[in-house]
XYZ file of C-alpha atoms in Angstrom:
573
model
C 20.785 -5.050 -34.189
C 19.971 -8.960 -33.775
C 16.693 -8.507 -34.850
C 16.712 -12.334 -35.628
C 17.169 -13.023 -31.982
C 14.207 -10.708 -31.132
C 11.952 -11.740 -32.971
C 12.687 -15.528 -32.417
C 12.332 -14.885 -28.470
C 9.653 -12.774 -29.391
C 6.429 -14.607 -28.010
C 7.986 -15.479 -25.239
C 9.362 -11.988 -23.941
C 5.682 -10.235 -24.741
C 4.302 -10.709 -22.299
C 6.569 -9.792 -19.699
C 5.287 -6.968 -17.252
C 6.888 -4.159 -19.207
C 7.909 -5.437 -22.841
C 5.921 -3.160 -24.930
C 7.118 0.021 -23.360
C 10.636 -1.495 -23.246
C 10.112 -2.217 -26.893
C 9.492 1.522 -27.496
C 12.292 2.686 -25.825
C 14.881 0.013 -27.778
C 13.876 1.396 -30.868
C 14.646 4.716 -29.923
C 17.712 3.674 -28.595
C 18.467 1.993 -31.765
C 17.954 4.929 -34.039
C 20.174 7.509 -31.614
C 23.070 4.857 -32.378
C 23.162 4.295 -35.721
C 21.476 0.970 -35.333
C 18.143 0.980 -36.686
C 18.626 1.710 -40.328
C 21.411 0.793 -42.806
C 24.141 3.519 -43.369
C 24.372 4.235 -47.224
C 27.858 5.684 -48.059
C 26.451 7.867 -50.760
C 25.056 10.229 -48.085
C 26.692 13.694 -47.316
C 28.839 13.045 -44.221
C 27.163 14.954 -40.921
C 30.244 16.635 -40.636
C 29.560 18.174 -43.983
C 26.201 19.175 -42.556
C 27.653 20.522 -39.095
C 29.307 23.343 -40.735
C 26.629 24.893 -42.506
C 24.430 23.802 -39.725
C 26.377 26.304 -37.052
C 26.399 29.158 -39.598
C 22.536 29.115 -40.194
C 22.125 28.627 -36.250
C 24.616 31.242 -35.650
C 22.604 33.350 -38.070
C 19.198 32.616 -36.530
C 20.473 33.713 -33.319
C 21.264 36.719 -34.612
C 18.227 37.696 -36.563
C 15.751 36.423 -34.580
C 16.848 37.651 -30.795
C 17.463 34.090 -28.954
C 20.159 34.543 -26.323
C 23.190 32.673 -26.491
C 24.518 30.333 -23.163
C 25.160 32.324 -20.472
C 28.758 31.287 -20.369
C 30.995 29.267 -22.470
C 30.225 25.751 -22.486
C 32.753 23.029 -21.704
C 33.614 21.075 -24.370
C 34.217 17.371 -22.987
C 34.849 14.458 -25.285
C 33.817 12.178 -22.528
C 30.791 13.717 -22.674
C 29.890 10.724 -25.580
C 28.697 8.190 -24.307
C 28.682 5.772 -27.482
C 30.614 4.936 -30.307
C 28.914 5.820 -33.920
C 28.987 5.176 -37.602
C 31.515 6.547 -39.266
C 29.489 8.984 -41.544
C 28.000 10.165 -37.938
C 29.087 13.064 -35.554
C 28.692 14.016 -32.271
C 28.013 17.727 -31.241
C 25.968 19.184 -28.747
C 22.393 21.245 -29.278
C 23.604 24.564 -29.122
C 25.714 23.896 -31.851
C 22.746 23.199 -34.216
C 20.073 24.552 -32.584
C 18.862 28.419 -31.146
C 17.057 27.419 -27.409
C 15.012 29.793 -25.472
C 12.501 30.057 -22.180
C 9.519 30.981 -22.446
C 8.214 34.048 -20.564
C 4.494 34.653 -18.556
C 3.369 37.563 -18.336
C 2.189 38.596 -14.888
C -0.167 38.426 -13.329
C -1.418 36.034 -16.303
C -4.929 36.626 -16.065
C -4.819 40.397 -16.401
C -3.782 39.254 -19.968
C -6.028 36.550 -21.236
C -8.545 37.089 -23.432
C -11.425 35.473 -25.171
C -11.407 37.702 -28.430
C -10.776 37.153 -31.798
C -7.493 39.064 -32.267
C -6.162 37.066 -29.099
C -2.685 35.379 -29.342
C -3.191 31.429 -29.099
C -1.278 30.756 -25.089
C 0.138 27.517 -25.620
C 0.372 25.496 -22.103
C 1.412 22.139 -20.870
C -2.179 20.867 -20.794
C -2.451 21.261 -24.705
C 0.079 18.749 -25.423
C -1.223 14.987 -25.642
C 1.548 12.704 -23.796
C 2.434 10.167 -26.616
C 1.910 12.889 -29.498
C 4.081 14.248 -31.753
C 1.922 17.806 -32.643
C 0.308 20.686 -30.560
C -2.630 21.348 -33.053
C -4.766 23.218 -30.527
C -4.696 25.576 -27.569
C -7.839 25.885 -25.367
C -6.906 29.864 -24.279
C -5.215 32.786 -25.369
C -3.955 36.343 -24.460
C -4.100 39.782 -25.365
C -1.329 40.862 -27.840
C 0.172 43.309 -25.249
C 0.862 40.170 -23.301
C 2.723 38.709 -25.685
C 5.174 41.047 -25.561
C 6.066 39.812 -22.202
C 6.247 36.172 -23.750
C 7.722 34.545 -26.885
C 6.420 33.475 -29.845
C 6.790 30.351 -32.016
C 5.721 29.024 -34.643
C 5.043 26.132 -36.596
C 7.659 23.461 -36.808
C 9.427 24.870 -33.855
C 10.139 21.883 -31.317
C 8.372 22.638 -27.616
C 10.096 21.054 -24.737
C 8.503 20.935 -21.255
C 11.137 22.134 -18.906
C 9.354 21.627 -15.179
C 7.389 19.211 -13.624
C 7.407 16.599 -16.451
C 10.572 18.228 -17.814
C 11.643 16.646 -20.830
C 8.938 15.759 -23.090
C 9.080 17.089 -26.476
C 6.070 18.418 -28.734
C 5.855 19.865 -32.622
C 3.687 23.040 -32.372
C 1.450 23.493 -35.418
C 0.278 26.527 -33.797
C 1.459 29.927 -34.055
C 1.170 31.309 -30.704
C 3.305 32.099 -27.173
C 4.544 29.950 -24.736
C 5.157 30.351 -20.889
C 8.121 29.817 -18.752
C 7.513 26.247 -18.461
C 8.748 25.686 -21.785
C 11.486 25.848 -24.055
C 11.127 26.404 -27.600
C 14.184 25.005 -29.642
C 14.389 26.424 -33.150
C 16.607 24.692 -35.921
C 17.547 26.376 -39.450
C 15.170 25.149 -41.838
C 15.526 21.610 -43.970
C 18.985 21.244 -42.086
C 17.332 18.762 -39.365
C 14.650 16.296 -39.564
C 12.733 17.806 -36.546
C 11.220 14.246 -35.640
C 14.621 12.589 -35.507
C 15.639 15.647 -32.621
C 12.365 14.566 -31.046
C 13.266 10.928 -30.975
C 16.417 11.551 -29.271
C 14.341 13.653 -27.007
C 12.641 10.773 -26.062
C 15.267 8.283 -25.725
C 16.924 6.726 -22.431
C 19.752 8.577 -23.523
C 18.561 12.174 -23.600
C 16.120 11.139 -20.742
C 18.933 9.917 -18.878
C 20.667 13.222 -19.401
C 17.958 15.828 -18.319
C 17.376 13.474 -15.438
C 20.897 14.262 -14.337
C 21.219 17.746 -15.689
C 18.147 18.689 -13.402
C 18.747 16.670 -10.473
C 19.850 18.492 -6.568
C 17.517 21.259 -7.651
C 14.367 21.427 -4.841
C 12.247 22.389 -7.632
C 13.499 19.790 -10.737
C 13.748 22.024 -14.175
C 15.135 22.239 -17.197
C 16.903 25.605 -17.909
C 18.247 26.616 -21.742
C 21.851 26.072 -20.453
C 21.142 22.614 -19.355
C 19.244 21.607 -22.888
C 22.068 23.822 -24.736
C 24.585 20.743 -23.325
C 23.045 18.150 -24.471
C 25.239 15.735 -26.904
C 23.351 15.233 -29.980
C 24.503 11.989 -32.104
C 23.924 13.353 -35.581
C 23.482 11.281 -38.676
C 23.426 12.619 -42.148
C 20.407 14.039 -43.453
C 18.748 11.682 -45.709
C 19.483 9.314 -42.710
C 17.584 10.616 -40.484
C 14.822 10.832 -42.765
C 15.002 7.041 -43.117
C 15.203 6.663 -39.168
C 11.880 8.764 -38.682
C 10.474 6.679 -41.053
C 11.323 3.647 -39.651
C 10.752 4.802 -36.428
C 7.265 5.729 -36.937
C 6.667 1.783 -38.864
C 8.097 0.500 -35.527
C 5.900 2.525 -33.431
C 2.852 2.006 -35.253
C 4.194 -2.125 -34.974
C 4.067 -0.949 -31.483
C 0.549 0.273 -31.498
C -0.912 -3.152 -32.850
C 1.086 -5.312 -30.547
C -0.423 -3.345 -27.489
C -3.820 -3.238 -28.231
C -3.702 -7.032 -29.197
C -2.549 -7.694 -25.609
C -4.633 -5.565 -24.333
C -7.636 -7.601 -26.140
C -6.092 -10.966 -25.307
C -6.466 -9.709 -21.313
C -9.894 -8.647 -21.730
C -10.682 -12.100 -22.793
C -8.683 -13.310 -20.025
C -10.767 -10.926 -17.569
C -14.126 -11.934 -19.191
C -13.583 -15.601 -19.003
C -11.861 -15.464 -15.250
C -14.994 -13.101 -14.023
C -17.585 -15.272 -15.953
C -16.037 -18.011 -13.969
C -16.063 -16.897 -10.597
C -18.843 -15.185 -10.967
C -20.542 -19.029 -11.468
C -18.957 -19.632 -8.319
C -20.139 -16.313 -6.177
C -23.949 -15.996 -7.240
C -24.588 -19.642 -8.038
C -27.101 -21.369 -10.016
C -27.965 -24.513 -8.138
C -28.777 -26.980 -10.721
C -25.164 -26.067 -12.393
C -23.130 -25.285 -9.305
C -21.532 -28.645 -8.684
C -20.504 -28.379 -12.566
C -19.409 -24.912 -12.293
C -17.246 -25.700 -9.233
C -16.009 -28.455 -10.698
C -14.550 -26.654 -14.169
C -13.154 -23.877 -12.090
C -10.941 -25.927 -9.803
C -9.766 -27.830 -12.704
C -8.882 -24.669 -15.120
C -7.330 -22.758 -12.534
C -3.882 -22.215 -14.105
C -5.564 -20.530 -17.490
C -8.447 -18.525 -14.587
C -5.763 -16.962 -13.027
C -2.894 -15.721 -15.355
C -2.353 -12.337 -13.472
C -1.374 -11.664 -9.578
C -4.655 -9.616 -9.392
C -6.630 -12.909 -10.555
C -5.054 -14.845 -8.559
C -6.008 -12.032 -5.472
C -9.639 -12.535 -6.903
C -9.582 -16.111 -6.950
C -8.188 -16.439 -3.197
C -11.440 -13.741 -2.387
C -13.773 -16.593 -4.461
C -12.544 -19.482 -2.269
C -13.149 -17.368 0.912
C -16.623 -16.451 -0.060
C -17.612 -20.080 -0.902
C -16.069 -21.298 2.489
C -17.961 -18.759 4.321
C -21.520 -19.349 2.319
C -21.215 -23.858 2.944
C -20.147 -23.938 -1.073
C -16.796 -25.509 -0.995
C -17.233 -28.822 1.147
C -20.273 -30.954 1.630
C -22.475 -30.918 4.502
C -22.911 -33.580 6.181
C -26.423 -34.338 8.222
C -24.592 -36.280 11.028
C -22.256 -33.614 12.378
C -22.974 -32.312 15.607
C -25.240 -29.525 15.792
C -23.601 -25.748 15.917
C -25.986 -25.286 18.896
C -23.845 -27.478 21.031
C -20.618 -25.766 20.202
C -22.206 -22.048 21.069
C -23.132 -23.740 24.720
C -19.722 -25.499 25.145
C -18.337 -22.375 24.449
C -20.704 -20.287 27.105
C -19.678 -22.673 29.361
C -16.027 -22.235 28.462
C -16.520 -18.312 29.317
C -18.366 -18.858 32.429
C -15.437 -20.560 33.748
C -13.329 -18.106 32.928
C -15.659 -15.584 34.266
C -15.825 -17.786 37.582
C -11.768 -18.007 37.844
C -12.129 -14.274 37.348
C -9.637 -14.316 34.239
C -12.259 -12.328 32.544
C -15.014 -9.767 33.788
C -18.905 -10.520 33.227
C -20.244 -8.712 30.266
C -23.561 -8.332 29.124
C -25.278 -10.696 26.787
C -25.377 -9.774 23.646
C -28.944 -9.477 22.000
C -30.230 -12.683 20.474
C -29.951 -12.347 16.835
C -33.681 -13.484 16.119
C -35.319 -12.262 13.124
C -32.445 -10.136 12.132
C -32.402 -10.363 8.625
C -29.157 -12.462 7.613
C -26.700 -11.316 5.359
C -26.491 -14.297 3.021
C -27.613 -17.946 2.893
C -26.402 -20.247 4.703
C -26.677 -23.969 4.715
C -29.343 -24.994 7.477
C -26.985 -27.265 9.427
C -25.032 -23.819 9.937
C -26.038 -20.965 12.520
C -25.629 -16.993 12.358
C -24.195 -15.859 16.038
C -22.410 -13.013 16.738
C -18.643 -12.983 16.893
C -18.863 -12.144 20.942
C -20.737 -15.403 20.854
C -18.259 -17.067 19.289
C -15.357 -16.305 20.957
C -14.541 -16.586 24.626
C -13.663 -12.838 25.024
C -12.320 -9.692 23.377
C -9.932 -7.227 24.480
C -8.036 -3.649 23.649
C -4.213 -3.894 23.465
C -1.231 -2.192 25.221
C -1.221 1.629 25.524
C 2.058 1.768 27.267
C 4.309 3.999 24.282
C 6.662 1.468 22.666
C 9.884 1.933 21.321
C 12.787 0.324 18.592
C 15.598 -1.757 20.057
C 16.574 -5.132 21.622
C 15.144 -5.175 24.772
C 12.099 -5.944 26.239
C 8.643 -7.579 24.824
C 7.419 -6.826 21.383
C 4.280 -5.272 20.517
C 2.481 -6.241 17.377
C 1.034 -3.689 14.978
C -1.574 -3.043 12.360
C 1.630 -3.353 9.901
C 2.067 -6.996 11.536
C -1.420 -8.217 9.789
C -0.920 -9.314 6.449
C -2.750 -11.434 4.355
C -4.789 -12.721 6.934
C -1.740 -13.664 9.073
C 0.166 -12.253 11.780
C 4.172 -11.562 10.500
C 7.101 -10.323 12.632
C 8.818 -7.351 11.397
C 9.601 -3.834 12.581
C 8.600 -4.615 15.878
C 9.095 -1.707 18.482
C 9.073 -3.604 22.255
C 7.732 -2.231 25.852
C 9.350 -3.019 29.439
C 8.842 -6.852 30.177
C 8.332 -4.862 33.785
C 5.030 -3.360 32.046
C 1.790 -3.795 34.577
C -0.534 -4.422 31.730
C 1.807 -7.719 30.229
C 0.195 -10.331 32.071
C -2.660 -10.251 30.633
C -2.001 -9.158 27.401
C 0.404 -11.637 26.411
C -0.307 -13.200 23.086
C -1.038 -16.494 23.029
C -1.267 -18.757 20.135
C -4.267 -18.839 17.678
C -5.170 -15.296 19.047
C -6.844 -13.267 16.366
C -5.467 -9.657 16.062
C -8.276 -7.415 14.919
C -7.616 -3.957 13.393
C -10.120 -1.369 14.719
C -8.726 2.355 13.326
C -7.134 3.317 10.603
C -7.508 4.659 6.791
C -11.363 2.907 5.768
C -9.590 0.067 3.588
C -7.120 -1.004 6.305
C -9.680 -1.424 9.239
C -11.045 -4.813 9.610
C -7.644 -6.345 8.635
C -7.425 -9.535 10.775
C -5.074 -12.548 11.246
C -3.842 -15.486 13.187
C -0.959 -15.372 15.632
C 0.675 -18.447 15.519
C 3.866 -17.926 17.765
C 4.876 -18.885 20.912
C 2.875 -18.090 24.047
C 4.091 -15.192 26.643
C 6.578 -13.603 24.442
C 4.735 -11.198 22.078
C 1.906 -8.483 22.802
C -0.372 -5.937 20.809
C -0.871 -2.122 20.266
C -4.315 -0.707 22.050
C -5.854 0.174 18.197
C -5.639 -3.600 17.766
C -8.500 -5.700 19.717
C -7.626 -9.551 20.630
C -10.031 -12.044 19.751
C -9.369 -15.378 21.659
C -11.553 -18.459 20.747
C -11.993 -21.922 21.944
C -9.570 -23.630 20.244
C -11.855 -26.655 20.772
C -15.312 -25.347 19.781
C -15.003 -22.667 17.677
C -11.632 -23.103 15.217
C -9.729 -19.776 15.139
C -8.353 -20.626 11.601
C -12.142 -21.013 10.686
C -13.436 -17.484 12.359
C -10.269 -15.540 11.154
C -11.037 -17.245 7.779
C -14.794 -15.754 7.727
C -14.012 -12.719 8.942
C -11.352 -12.257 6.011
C -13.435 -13.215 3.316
C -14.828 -10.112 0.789
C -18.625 -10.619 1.538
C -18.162 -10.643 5.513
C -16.459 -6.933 4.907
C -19.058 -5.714 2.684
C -21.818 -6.757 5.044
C -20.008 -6.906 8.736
C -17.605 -4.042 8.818
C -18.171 -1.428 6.075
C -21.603 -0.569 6.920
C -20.206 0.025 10.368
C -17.205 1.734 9.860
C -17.280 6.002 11.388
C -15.019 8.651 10.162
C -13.300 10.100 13.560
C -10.627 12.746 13.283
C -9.399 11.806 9.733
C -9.551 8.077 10.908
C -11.690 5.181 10.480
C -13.092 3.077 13.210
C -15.098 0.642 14.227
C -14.870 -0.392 17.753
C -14.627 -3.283 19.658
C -18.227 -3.489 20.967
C -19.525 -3.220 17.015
C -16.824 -5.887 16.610
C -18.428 -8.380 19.324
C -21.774 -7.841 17.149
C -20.860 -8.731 14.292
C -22.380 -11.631 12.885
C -20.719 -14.726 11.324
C -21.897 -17.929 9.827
C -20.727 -20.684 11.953
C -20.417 -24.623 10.632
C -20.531 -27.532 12.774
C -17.237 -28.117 13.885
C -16.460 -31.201 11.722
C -17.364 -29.213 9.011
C -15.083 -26.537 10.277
C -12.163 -28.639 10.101
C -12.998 -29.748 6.484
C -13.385 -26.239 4.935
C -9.965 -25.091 6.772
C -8.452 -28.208 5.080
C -10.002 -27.378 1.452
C -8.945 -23.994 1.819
C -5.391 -24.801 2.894
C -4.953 -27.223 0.007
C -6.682 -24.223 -2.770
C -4.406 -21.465 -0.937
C -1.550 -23.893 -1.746
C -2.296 -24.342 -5.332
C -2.356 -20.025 -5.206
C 0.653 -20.280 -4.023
C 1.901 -22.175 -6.618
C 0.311 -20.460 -9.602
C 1.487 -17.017 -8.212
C 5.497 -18.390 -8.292
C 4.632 -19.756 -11.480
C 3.520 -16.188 -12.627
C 6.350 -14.655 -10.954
C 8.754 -16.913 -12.137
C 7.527 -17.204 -15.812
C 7.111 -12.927 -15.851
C 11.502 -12.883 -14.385
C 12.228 -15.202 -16.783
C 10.478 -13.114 -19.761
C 12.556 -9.863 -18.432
C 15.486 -11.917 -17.847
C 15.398 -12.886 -21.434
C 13.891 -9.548 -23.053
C 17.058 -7.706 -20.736
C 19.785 -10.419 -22.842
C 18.397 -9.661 -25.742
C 17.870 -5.762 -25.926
C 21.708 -5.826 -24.456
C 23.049 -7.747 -27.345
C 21.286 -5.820 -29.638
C 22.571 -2.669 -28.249
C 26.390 -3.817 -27.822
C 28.744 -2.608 -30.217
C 29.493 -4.197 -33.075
C-alpha cells in the first residue's frame, strides 16, 4: 500500500464526488489482499488452519443438520483472482464454513405471535445498513413455527440473499430467520467472524454475488452460489489485526465524512444567506449585498446545485428591476404594449391571424411582486403578437420530411435538436406552423414539474415545427424582446406565482392551457431596459458557465487522481 502517496494527494482527492465511499471500499480491498496490515512470520500458516478448519466444519455439518451443496463443486484455480502473501491461502466458503436458507413458515401470519414464549423472527428490516450487529427484532412467532424455520444464534453471520442480496449482519439474537436469508455458521475461534464480514463487503465478494446472481428474473443468492465463493484466508492472529485495523480506518472514515459534511453546511449557510440578500432585499443594503455576491461568486457556488440556485437568483432579480439600473429617460412600456397592438392588428388585417377577444384589463389585480414603477404588469397575450397549438399530425423517426420539436427539445430555457421524429413536408397544417426564429416553445401537459418548461428557438426559419402539447409564443422582435419574455417566464418566482397556482390534474397529467397561458401576467421593462438586463444576464450566465466547468473539471481531476492512486496501491508488489 502507498499510503505515502495517499495521504500526500489526500486534500486534494476529498473532495471528489465519491472519495469517502471509495475510501471505504479501498480499505476493504486492502485487507482481502494481504495489504492492509504487516504479515508477521511467527503466525501459524492458514494452511495449518485450513485443515482443522474443514474437520470442525465437516463436523458441524454433521451435528447440527446443515445440508451440504447440492452437487460437487468445481474446483477452478482460476477461480483466484489475486495473488497473496505467502503465509495466506485461498479456499472457498464451503470449505470453512456450514451455509443454510432460511425457511418461512406459511402462511406467516398464522404463526406470529405477540407472547412472551414467542421465538424472536429476525427479518431484513431489523438489520441497520452500515452495522455490523442485529441486536433487536421488532416481531416474533409461535414456537410451532419455528419448526418450519431455522434457528441461529449469536455470532452466527446473516447474509441477505434477495433484493439487497449480499449484505452481511452479526446476529446477537437468538431467534429464526426466513428464506430471505442465509445464515453461515463457522466452528468456533477458528475465524474472526468480522474479517468474513469484511470480505463480504468488499468489491471483490460484491463483485462475485453480483455475477453469481445475475440472468435470474428475480436476482438471489442461493447456498450453492455463497458455498463458491473464494475466500482469501490469512492466518488467525492476522485477521485479528485486519479487523482491528479495519475498524480504526472506518472510524477514520466516520470523522472525515461528517467533517465534510459540516464544511458543506457552512457552504449552504453562507451561499443561502447570500442569495437570500439578493431575493428578499433590504433596500438600504441591497446595492452592497449585490455587490459582494457578484464578486464572491466562485466560493457562493462550489456545487452544481449552487450554481442551479444561483442561475434561479439572477433570473429573479432580472424579472423584479434588481440587476440593472433604471433609467427615467427610457421610453415608456405603454408605448411598446400599443406598438405591439398595432403590430397584431396588422396581422389580424392581412388575415395571418384570427381576431381574438381582448383580454381583461389587469386593473386592480393584485400584482405578484414589486416592480420598479417605470415597469408595467400585462398579460403575456398582451405581450406577444399571438399564440398557437402545435402539429397533431402523428410523427415518426427517420430522414425524411420536417421535424417536429418536443417537450424533450426544451432544456434549460433553450430549444436543442435531438431525437427529433419528422412529419410529411406535404402536411396541410406546415404552413403555418413553421417555426420561425425567436419563437418561444411553451410546454402545456405533462408530469406537474415539467409543465411550464419554455425556451427560445433560435434556428433557421421554415425548416422545423412543434408537437400540439407545445403552444408557440411569437413576439415582436422589435417591441417586446423574446430573449427578455422567455427569460421572465423561466425565472423561479414567475412559476410559483404564474403557472403553479394554475396548473389541473387531467387523466394522470398536468395542464395548463393555452388560454391560462395568454393570462398570465409578466413584468415588462422598457425596452432599453430590456436589452440591458438580457445583456447582464448573458454576461452572469457566462460566468455560470464557467464556474460549473471549473467544478466539473476540478471534481474529474480529483477522481482522475484518487483512481491513480487507489490503482497503485492495489497493484502487486
Amino acid at each position: 500500500m502507498n499510503a505515502a502517496l495517499l495521504l500526500e494527494h489526500y486534500a486534494r482527492i476529498a473532495d471528489a464526488p465519491d472519495a469517502i465511499a471509495r475510501l471505504r471500499r479501498f480499505v476493504l480491498d486492502l485487507a482481502v489482499r494481504g495489504k492492509l496490515v504487516e504479515q508477521d512470520a511467527a503466525d501459524e500458516p492458514s494452511s495449518a488452519l485450513f485443515e482443522r478448519l474443514v474437520a470442525a466444519k465437516n463436523k458441524l455439518v454433521a451435528s447440527e443438520g446443515f445440508n451440504t451443496a447440492s452437487e460437487a463443486l468445481e474446483r477452478k484455480p482460476n477461480e483466484f483472482p489475486f495473488n497473496l502473501p505467502h503465509s495466506w491461502i485461498w479456499c472457498w466458503l464451503d470449505d470453512i464454513a456450514a451455509i443454510a436458507r432460511g425457511g418461512s413458515p406459511r402462511p406467516i401470519q398464522d404463526f406470529m405471535t405477540a407472547e412472551e414464549n414467542g421465538i424472536p423472527w429476525i427479518k431484513i428490516g431489523d438489520a441497520v445498513r452500515g452495522e455490523v450487529y442485529i441486536n433487536q427484532v421488532k416481531e416474533r412467532i409461535r414456537p410451532e413455527g419455528a419448526k418450519r424455520s431455522r434457528m441461529v444464534f449469536p455470532g452466527d453471520l446473516l447474509l441477505s440473499n434477495s433484493m439487497s442480496f449480499g449484505f452481511p449482519y452479526i446476529t446477537n439474537v437468538t431467534g429464526c430467520i426466513h428464506d430471505g436469508w442465509l445464515v453461515i455458521r463457522i466452528p468456533e475461534n477458528m475465524v474472526d467472524k468480522r474479517y468474513l464480514q469484511s470480505l463480504f463487503l468488499s468489491d471483490f465478494a460484491r463483485k462475485a454475488f453480483a455475477n453469481a446472481a445475475a440472468g435470474a428474473v428475480v436476482q438471489n443468492l442461493n447456498a450453492d452460489k455463497v458455498r463458491r465463493l473464494p475466500v482469501p484466508l490469512p492466518p488467525l492472529t492476522e485477521q485479528h489485526r485486519i479487523v482491528a485495523k479495519v475498524d480504526k480506518l472506518m472510524a477514520l472514515c466516520d470523522q472525515l465524512e461528517a467533517a465534510r459534511a459540516a464544511r458543506e453546511a457552512a457552504r449552504d449557510t453562507f451561499t443561502l444567506s447570500a442569495l437570500a440578500k439578493l431575493n428578499a432585499p433590504d433596500p438600504e443594503t441591497f446595492a452592497e449585498d449585490a455587490r459582494f455576491t457578484l464578486a464572491n461568486l466562485t466560493p457562493l457556488a462550489t456545487r452544481p446545485d449552487q450554481i442551479k440556485q444561483l442561475r434561479q437568483t439572477i433570473l429573479d432579480l432580472a424579472v423584479h428591476g434588481r440587476l440593472v439600473e433604471q433609467d427615467p429617460s427610457d421610453e415608456p412600456v405603454a408605448n411598446q404594449l400599443q406598438r405591439i397592438s398595432g403590430e397584431r392588428h396588422s396581422l389580424v388585417q392581412a388575415k395571418a391571424i384570427r381576431r381574438e377577444k381582448p383580454l381583461d384589463p389587469i386593473g386592480g389585480e393584485h400584482a405578484p411582486f414589486e416592480i420598479p414603477p417605470v415597469w408595467a404588469w400585462c398579460r403575456i397575450g398582451d405581450a406577444a403578437l399571438f399564440t398557437q397549438y402545435g402539429t397533431s399530425e402523428k410523427s415518426e423517426p427517420g430522414p425524411q420530411g420536417v421535424p417536429v420539436l418536443t417537450m424533450g427539445n426544451i432544456q434549460d430555457g433553450r430549444v436543442v435538436w435531438n431525437n427529433e421524429k419528422r412529419i410529411p413536408a406535404s402536411s396541410e397544417e406546415l404552413p403555418s406552423l413553421y417555426l420561425k426564429k425567436f419563437d418561444l416553445l411553451y410546454n402545456r401537459t405533462n408530469s406537474a414539474e415539467l409543465v411550464g418548461k419554455t425556451g427560445i428557438y433560435l434556428g433557421e426559419d421554415d425548416c422545423r415545427t412543434f408537437a400540439s402539447y407545445l403552444i408557440r409564443i411569437r413576439c415582436s422582435v422589435e417591441n417586446s424582446l423574446p430573449a427578455y419574455v422567455n427569460l421572465a417566464m423561466n425565472a423561479p418566482v414567475f412559476r410559483e406565482t404564474q403557472i403553479v397556482p394554475l396548473i389541473k390534474q387531467q387523466t394522470g397529467q398536468a395542464n395548463v392551457n393555452g388560454t391560462a397561458l395568454k393570462n398570465m401576467r409578466i413584468p415588462l421593462p422598457p425596452l432599453a431596459e430590456q436589452h440591458r438586463i438580457i445583456a447582464k444576464v448573458d454576461e452572469l450566465m457566462v460566468l455560470c458557465d464557467q464556474l460549473e466547468a471549473s467544478i466539473t473539471m476540478g471534481e474529474q481531476t480529483r477522481s482522475r487522481l484518487l483512481e491513480a492512486v487507489l490503482h497503485d496501491a492495489l497493484e502487486p508488489v
